[in-house]
Tab-separated table of C-alpha atoms and ligand atoms in Angstrom:
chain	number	residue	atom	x	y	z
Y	2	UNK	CA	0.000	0.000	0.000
Y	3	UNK	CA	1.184	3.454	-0.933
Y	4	UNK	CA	0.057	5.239	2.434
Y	5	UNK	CA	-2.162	8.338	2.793
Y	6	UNK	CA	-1.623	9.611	-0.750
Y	7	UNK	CA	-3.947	7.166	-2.247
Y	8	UNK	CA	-7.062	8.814	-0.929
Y	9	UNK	CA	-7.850	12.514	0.775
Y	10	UNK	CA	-10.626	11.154	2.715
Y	11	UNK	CA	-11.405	7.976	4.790
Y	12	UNK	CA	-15.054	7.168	5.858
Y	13	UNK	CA	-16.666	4.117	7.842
Y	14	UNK	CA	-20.375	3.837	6.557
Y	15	UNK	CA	-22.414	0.697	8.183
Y	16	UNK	CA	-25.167	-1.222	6.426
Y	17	UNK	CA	-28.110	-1.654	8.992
Y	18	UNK	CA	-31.437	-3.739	8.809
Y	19	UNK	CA	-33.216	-6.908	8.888
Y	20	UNK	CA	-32.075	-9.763	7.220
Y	21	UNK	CA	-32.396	-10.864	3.648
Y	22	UNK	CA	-33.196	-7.156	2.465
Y	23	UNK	CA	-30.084	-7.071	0.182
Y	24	UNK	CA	-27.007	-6.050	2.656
Y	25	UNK	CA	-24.507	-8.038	1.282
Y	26	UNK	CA	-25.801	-7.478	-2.055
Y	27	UNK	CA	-25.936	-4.303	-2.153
Y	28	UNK	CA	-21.951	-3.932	-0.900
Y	29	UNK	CA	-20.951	-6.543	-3.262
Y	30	UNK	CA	-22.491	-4.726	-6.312
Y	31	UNK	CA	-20.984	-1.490	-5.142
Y	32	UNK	CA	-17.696	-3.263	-4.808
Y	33	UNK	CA	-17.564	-5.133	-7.847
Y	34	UNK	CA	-18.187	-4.460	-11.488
Y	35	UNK	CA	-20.080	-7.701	-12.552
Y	36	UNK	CA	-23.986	-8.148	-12.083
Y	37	UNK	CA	-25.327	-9.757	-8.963
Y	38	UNK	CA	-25.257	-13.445	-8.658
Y	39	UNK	CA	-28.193	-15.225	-6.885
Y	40	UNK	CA	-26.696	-16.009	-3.158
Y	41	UNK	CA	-27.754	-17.601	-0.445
Y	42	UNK	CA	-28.658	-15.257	2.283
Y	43	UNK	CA	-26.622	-13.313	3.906
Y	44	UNK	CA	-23.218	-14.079	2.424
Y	45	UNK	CA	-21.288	-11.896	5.774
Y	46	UNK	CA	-18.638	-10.212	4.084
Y	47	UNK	CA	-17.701	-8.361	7.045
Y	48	UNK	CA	-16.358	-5.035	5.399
Y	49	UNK	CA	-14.885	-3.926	2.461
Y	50	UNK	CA	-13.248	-1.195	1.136
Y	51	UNK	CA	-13.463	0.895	-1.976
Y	52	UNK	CA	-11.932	3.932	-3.693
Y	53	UNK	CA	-13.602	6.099	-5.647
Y	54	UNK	CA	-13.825	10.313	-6.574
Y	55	UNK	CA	-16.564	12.158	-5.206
Y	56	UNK	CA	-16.997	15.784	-5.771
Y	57	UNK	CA	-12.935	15.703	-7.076
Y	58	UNK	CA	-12.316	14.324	-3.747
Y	59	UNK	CA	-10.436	10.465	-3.437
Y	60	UNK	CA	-12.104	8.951	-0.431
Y	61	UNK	CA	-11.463	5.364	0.928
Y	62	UNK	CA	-14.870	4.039	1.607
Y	63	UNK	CA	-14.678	1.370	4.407
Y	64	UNK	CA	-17.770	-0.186	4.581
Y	65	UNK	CA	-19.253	-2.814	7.129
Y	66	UNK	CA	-22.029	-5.497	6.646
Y	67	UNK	CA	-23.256	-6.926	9.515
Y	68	UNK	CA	-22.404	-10.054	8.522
Y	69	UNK	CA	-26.154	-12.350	9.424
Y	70	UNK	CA	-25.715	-10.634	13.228
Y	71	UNK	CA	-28.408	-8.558	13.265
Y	72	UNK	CA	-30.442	-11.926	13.009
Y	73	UNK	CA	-28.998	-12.410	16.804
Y	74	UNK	CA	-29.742	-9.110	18.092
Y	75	UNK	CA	-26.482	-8.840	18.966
Y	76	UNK	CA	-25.110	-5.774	16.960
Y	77	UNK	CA	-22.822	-3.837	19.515
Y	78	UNK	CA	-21.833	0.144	20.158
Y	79	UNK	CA	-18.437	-1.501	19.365
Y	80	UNK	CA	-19.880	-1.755	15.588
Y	81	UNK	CA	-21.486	1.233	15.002
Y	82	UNK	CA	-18.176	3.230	16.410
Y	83	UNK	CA	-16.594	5.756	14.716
Y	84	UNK	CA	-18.605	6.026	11.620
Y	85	UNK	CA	-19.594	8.713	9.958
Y	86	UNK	CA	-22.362	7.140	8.105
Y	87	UNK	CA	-24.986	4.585	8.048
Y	88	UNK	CA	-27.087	3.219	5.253
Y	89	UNK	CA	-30.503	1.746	6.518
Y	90	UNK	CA	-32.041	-1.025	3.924
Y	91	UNK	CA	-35.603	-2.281	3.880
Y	92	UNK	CA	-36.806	-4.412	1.133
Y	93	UNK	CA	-39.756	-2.818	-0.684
Y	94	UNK	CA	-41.578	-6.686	-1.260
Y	95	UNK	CA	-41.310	-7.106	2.158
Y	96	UNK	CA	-43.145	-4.474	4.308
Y	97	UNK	CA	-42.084	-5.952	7.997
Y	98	UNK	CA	-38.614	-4.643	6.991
Y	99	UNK	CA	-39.463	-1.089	6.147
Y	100	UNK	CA	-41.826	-1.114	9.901
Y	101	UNK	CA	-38.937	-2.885	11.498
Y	102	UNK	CA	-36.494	0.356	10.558
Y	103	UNK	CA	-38.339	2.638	12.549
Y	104	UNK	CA	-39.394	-0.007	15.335
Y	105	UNK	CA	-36.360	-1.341	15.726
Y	106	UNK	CA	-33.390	-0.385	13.641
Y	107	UNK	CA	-34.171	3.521	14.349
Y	108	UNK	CA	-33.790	3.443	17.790
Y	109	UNK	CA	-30.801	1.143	17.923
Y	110	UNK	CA	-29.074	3.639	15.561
Y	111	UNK	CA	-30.158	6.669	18.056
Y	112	UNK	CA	-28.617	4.869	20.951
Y	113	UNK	CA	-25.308	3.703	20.017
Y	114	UNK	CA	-24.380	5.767	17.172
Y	115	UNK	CA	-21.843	8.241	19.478
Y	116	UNK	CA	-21.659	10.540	16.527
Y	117	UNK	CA	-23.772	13.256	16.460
Y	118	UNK	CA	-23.176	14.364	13.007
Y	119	UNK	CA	-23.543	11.028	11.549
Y	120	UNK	CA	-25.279	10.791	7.748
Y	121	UNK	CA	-27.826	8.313	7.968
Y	122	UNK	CA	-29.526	7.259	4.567
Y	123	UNK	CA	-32.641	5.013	4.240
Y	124	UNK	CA	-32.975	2.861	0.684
Y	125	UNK	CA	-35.301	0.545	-0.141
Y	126	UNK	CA	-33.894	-2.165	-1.970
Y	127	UNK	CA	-35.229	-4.595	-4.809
Y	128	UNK	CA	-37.156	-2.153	-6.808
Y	129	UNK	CA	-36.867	-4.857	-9.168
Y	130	UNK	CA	-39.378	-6.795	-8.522
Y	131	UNK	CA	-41.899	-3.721	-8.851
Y	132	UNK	CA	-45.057	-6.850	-9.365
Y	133	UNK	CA	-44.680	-7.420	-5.114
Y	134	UNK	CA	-43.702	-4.023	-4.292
Y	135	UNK	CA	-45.244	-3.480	-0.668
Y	136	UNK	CA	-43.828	0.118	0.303
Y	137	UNK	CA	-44.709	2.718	-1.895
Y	138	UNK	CA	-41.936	5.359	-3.166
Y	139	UNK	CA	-44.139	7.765	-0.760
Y	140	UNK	CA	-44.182	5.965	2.532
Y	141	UNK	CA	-40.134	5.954	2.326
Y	142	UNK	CA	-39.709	9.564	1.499
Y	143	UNK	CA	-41.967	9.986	4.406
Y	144	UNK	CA	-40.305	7.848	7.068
Y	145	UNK	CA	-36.982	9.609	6.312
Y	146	UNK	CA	-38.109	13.262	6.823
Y	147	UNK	CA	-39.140	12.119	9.555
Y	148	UNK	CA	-35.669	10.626	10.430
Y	149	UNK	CA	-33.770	13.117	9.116
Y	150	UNK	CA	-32.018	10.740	6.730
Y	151	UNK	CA	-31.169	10.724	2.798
Y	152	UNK	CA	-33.567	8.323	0.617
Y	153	UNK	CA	-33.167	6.609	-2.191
Y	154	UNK	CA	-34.256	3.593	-4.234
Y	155	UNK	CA	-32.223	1.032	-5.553
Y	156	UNK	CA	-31.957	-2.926	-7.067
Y	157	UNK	CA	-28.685	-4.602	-5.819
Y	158	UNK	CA	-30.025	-7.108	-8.793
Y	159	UNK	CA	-30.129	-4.307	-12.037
Y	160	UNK	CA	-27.095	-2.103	-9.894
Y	161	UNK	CA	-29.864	1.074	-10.162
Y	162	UNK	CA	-29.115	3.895	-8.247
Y	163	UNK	CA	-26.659	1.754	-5.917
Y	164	UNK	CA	-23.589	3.352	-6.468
Y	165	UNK	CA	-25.370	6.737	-5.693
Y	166	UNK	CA	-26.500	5.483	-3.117
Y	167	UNK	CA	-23.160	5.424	-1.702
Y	168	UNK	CA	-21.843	8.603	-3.150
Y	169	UNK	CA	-24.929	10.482	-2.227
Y	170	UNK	CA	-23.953	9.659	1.518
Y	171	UNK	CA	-20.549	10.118	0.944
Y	172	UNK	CA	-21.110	13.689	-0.516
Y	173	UNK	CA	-22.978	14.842	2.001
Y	174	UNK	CA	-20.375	13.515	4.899
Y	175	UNK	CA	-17.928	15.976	3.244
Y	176	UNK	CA	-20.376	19.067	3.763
Y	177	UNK	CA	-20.389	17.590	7.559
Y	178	UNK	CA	-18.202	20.373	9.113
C	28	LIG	P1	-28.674	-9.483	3.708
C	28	LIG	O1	-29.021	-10.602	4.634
C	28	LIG	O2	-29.420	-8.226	4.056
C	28	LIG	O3	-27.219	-9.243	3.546
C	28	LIG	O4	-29.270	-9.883	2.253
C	28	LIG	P2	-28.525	-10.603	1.020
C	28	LIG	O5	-27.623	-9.641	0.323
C	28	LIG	O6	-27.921	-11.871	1.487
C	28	LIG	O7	-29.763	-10.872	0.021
C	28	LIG	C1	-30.838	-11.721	0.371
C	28	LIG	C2	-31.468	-12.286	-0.900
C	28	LIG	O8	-32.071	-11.246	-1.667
C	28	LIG	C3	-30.462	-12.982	-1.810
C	28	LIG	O9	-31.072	-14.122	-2.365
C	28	LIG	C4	-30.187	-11.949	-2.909
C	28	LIG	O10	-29.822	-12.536	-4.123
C	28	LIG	C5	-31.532	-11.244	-3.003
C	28	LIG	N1	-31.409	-9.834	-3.419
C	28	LIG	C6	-30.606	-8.883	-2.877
C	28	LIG	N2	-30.780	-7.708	-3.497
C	28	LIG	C7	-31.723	-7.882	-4.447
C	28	LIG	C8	-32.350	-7.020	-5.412
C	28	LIG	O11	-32.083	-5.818	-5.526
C	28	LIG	N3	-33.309	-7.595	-6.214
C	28	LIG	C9	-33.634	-8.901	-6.130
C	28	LIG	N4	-34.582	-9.350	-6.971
C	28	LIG	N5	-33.080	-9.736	-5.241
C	28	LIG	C10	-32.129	-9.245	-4.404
Protein backbone atom coordinates (compact mmCIF):
# COMPACT_ATOMS: atom_id res chain seq x y z
CA UNK A 1 0.00 0.00 0.00
CA UNK A 2 1.18 3.45 -0.93
CA UNK A 3 0.06 5.24 2.43
CA UNK A 4 -2.16 8.34 2.79
CA UNK A 5 -1.62 9.61 -0.75
CA UNK A 6 -3.95 7.17 -2.25
CA UNK A 7 -7.06 8.81 -0.93
CA UNK A 8 -7.85 12.51 0.78
CA UNK A 9 -10.63 11.15 2.71
CA UNK A 10 -11.41 7.98 4.79
CA UNK A 11 -15.05 7.17 5.86
CA UNK A 12 -16.67 4.12 7.84
CA UNK A 13 -20.37 3.84 6.56
CA UNK A 14 -22.41 0.70 8.18
CA UNK A 15 -25.17 -1.22 6.43
CA UNK A 16 -28.11 -1.65 8.99
CA UNK A 17 -31.44 -3.74 8.81
CA UNK A 18 -33.22 -6.91 8.89
CA UNK A 19 -32.07 -9.76 7.22
CA UNK A 20 -32.40 -10.86 3.65
CA UNK A 21 -33.20 -7.16 2.46
CA UNK A 22 -30.08 -7.07 0.18
CA UNK A 23 -27.01 -6.05 2.66
CA UNK A 24 -24.51 -8.04 1.28
CA UNK A 25 -25.80 -7.48 -2.05
CA UNK A 26 -25.94 -4.30 -2.15
CA UNK A 27 -21.95 -3.93 -0.90
CA UNK A 28 -20.95 -6.54 -3.26
CA UNK A 29 -22.49 -4.73 -6.31
CA UNK A 30 -20.98 -1.49 -5.14
CA UNK A 31 -17.70 -3.26 -4.81
CA UNK A 32 -17.56 -5.13 -7.85
CA UNK A 33 -18.19 -4.46 -11.49
CA UNK A 34 -20.08 -7.70 -12.55
CA UNK A 35 -23.99 -8.15 -12.08
CA UNK A 36 -25.33 -9.76 -8.96
CA UNK A 37 -25.26 -13.44 -8.66
CA UNK A 38 -28.19 -15.22 -6.89
CA UNK A 39 -26.70 -16.01 -3.16
CA UNK A 40 -27.75 -17.60 -0.45
CA UNK A 41 -28.66 -15.26 2.28
CA UNK A 42 -26.62 -13.31 3.91
CA UNK A 43 -23.22 -14.08 2.42
CA UNK A 44 -21.29 -11.90 5.77
CA UNK A 45 -18.64 -10.21 4.08
CA UNK A 46 -17.70 -8.36 7.05
CA UNK A 47 -16.36 -5.03 5.40
CA UNK A 48 -14.89 -3.93 2.46
CA UNK A 49 -13.25 -1.20 1.14
CA UNK A 50 -13.46 0.90 -1.98
CA UNK A 51 -11.93 3.93 -3.69
CA UNK A 52 -13.60 6.10 -5.65
CA UNK A 53 -13.82 10.31 -6.57
CA UNK A 54 -16.56 12.16 -5.21
CA UNK A 55 -17.00 15.78 -5.77
CA UNK A 56 -12.93 15.70 -7.08
CA UNK A 57 -12.32 14.32 -3.75
CA UNK A 58 -10.44 10.46 -3.44
CA UNK A 59 -12.10 8.95 -0.43
CA UNK A 60 -11.46 5.36 0.93
CA UNK A 61 -14.87 4.04 1.61
CA UNK A 62 -14.68 1.37 4.41
CA UNK A 63 -17.77 -0.19 4.58
CA UNK A 64 -19.25 -2.81 7.13
CA UNK A 65 -22.03 -5.50 6.65
CA UNK A 66 -23.26 -6.93 9.51
CA UNK A 67 -22.40 -10.05 8.52
CA UNK A 68 -26.15 -12.35 9.42
CA UNK A 69 -25.71 -10.63 13.23
CA UNK A 70 -28.41 -8.56 13.27
CA UNK A 71 -30.44 -11.93 13.01
CA UNK A 72 -29.00 -12.41 16.80
CA UNK A 73 -29.74 -9.11 18.09
CA UNK A 74 -26.48 -8.84 18.97
CA UNK A 75 -25.11 -5.77 16.96
CA UNK A 76 -22.82 -3.84 19.52
CA UNK A 77 -21.83 0.14 20.16
CA UNK A 78 -18.44 -1.50 19.36
CA UNK A 79 -19.88 -1.75 15.59
CA UNK A 80 -21.49 1.23 15.00
CA UNK A 81 -18.18 3.23 16.41
CA UNK A 82 -16.59 5.76 14.72
CA UNK A 83 -18.60 6.03 11.62
CA UNK A 84 -19.59 8.71 9.96
CA UNK A 85 -22.36 7.14 8.11
CA UNK A 86 -24.99 4.58 8.05
CA UNK A 87 -27.09 3.22 5.25
CA UNK A 88 -30.50 1.75 6.52
CA UNK A 89 -32.04 -1.03 3.92
CA UNK A 90 -35.60 -2.28 3.88
CA UNK A 91 -36.81 -4.41 1.13
CA UNK A 92 -39.76 -2.82 -0.68
CA UNK A 93 -41.58 -6.69 -1.26
CA UNK A 94 -41.31 -7.11 2.16
CA UNK A 95 -43.14 -4.47 4.31
CA UNK A 96 -42.08 -5.95 8.00
CA UNK A 97 -38.61 -4.64 6.99
CA UNK A 98 -39.46 -1.09 6.15
CA UNK A 99 -41.83 -1.11 9.90
CA UNK A 100 -38.94 -2.88 11.50
CA UNK A 101 -36.49 0.36 10.56
CA UNK A 102 -38.34 2.64 12.55
CA UNK A 103 -39.39 -0.01 15.33
CA UNK A 104 -36.36 -1.34 15.73
CA UNK A 105 -33.39 -0.39 13.64
CA UNK A 106 -34.17 3.52 14.35
CA UNK A 107 -33.79 3.44 17.79
CA UNK A 108 -30.80 1.14 17.92
CA UNK A 109 -29.07 3.64 15.56
CA UNK A 110 -30.16 6.67 18.06
CA UNK A 111 -28.62 4.87 20.95
CA UNK A 112 -25.31 3.70 20.02
CA UNK A 113 -24.38 5.77 17.17
CA UNK A 114 -21.84 8.24 19.48
CA UNK A 115 -21.66 10.54 16.53
CA UNK A 116 -23.77 13.26 16.46
CA UNK A 117 -23.18 14.36 13.01
CA UNK A 118 -23.54 11.03 11.55
CA UNK A 119 -25.28 10.79 7.75
CA UNK A 120 -27.83 8.31 7.97
CA UNK A 121 -29.53 7.26 4.57
CA UNK A 122 -32.64 5.01 4.24
CA UNK A 123 -32.97 2.86 0.68
CA UNK A 124 -35.30 0.55 -0.14
CA UNK A 125 -33.89 -2.16 -1.97
CA UNK A 126 -35.23 -4.59 -4.81
CA UNK A 127 -37.16 -2.15 -6.81
CA UNK A 128 -36.87 -4.86 -9.17
CA UNK A 129 -39.38 -6.80 -8.52
CA UNK A 130 -41.90 -3.72 -8.85
CA UNK A 131 -45.06 -6.85 -9.37
CA UNK A 132 -44.68 -7.42 -5.11
CA UNK A 133 -43.70 -4.02 -4.29
CA UNK A 134 -45.24 -3.48 -0.67
CA UNK A 135 -43.83 0.12 0.30
CA UNK A 136 -44.71 2.72 -1.90
CA UNK A 137 -41.94 5.36 -3.17
CA UNK A 138 -44.14 7.77 -0.76
CA UNK A 139 -44.18 5.96 2.53
CA UNK A 140 -40.13 5.95 2.33
CA UNK A 141 -39.71 9.56 1.50
CA UNK A 142 -41.97 9.99 4.41
CA UNK A 143 -40.30 7.85 7.07
CA UNK A 144 -36.98 9.61 6.31
CA UNK A 145 -38.11 13.26 6.82
CA UNK A 146 -39.14 12.12 9.56
CA UNK A 147 -35.67 10.63 10.43
CA UNK A 148 -33.77 13.12 9.12
CA UNK A 149 -32.02 10.74 6.73
CA UNK A 150 -31.17 10.72 2.80
CA UNK A 151 -33.57 8.32 0.62
CA UNK A 152 -33.17 6.61 -2.19
CA UNK A 153 -34.26 3.59 -4.23
CA UNK A 154 -32.22 1.03 -5.55
CA UNK A 155 -31.96 -2.93 -7.07
CA UNK A 156 -28.69 -4.60 -5.82
CA UNK A 157 -30.02 -7.11 -8.79
CA UNK A 158 -30.13 -4.31 -12.04
CA UNK A 159 -27.09 -2.10 -9.89
CA UNK A 160 -29.86 1.07 -10.16
CA UNK A 161 -29.12 3.89 -8.25
CA UNK A 162 -26.66 1.75 -5.92
CA UNK A 163 -23.59 3.35 -6.47
CA UNK A 164 -25.37 6.74 -5.69
CA UNK A 165 -26.50 5.48 -3.12
CA UNK A 166 -23.16 5.42 -1.70
CA UNK A 167 -21.84 8.60 -3.15
CA UNK A 168 -24.93 10.48 -2.23
CA UNK A 169 -23.95 9.66 1.52
CA UNK A 170 -20.55 10.12 0.94
CA UNK A 171 -21.11 13.69 -0.52
CA UNK A 172 -22.98 14.84 2.00
CA UNK A 173 -20.38 13.51 4.90
CA UNK A 174 -17.93 15.98 3.24
CA UNK A 175 -20.38 19.07 3.76
CA UNK A 176 -20.39 17.59 7.56
CA UNK A 177 -18.20 20.37 9.11
P1 LIG B 1 -28.67 -9.48 3.71
O1 LIG B 1 -29.02 -10.60 4.63
O2 LIG B 1 -29.42 -8.23 4.06
O3 LIG B 1 -27.22 -9.24 3.55
O4 LIG B 1 -29.27 -9.88 2.25
P2 LIG B 1 -28.52 -10.60 1.02
O5 LIG B 1 -27.62 -9.64 0.32
O6 LIG B 1 -27.92 -11.87 1.49
O7 LIG B 1 -29.76 -10.87 0.02
C1 LIG B 1 -30.84 -11.72 0.37
C2 LIG B 1 -31.47 -12.29 -0.90
O8 LIG B 1 -32.07 -11.25 -1.67
C3 LIG B 1 -30.46 -12.98 -1.81
O9 LIG B 1 -31.07 -14.12 -2.37
C4 LIG B 1 -30.19 -11.95 -2.91
O10 LIG B 1 -29.82 -12.54 -4.12
C5 LIG B 1 -31.53 -11.24 -3.00
N1 LIG B 1 -31.41 -9.83 -3.42
C6 LIG B 1 -30.61 -8.88 -2.88
N2 LIG B 1 -30.78 -7.71 -3.50
C7 LIG B 1 -31.72 -7.88 -4.45
C8 LIG B 1 -32.35 -7.02 -5.41
O11 LIG B 1 -32.08 -5.82 -5.53
N3 LIG B 1 -33.31 -7.60 -6.21
C9 LIG B 1 -33.63 -8.90 -6.13
N4 LIG B 1 -34.58 -9.35 -6.97
N5 LIG B 1 -33.08 -9.74 -5.24
C10 LIG B 1 -32.13 -9.25 -4.40
Amino acid sequence: QGGSSNYDVSFKILLIGDSAVGKSSLLLTFISNSLLQDTSPTIGVDFKIKLLTVGGKKLKLTVWDTAGQERFRTLTSSYYRGAQGIILVYDVTKRETFTNLSDVWAKEVDLFSTNQNCVKMLVGNKVDIESERAVSREEGISLANEHGCLFLECSAKTRENVEQCFKELALKIMEVP
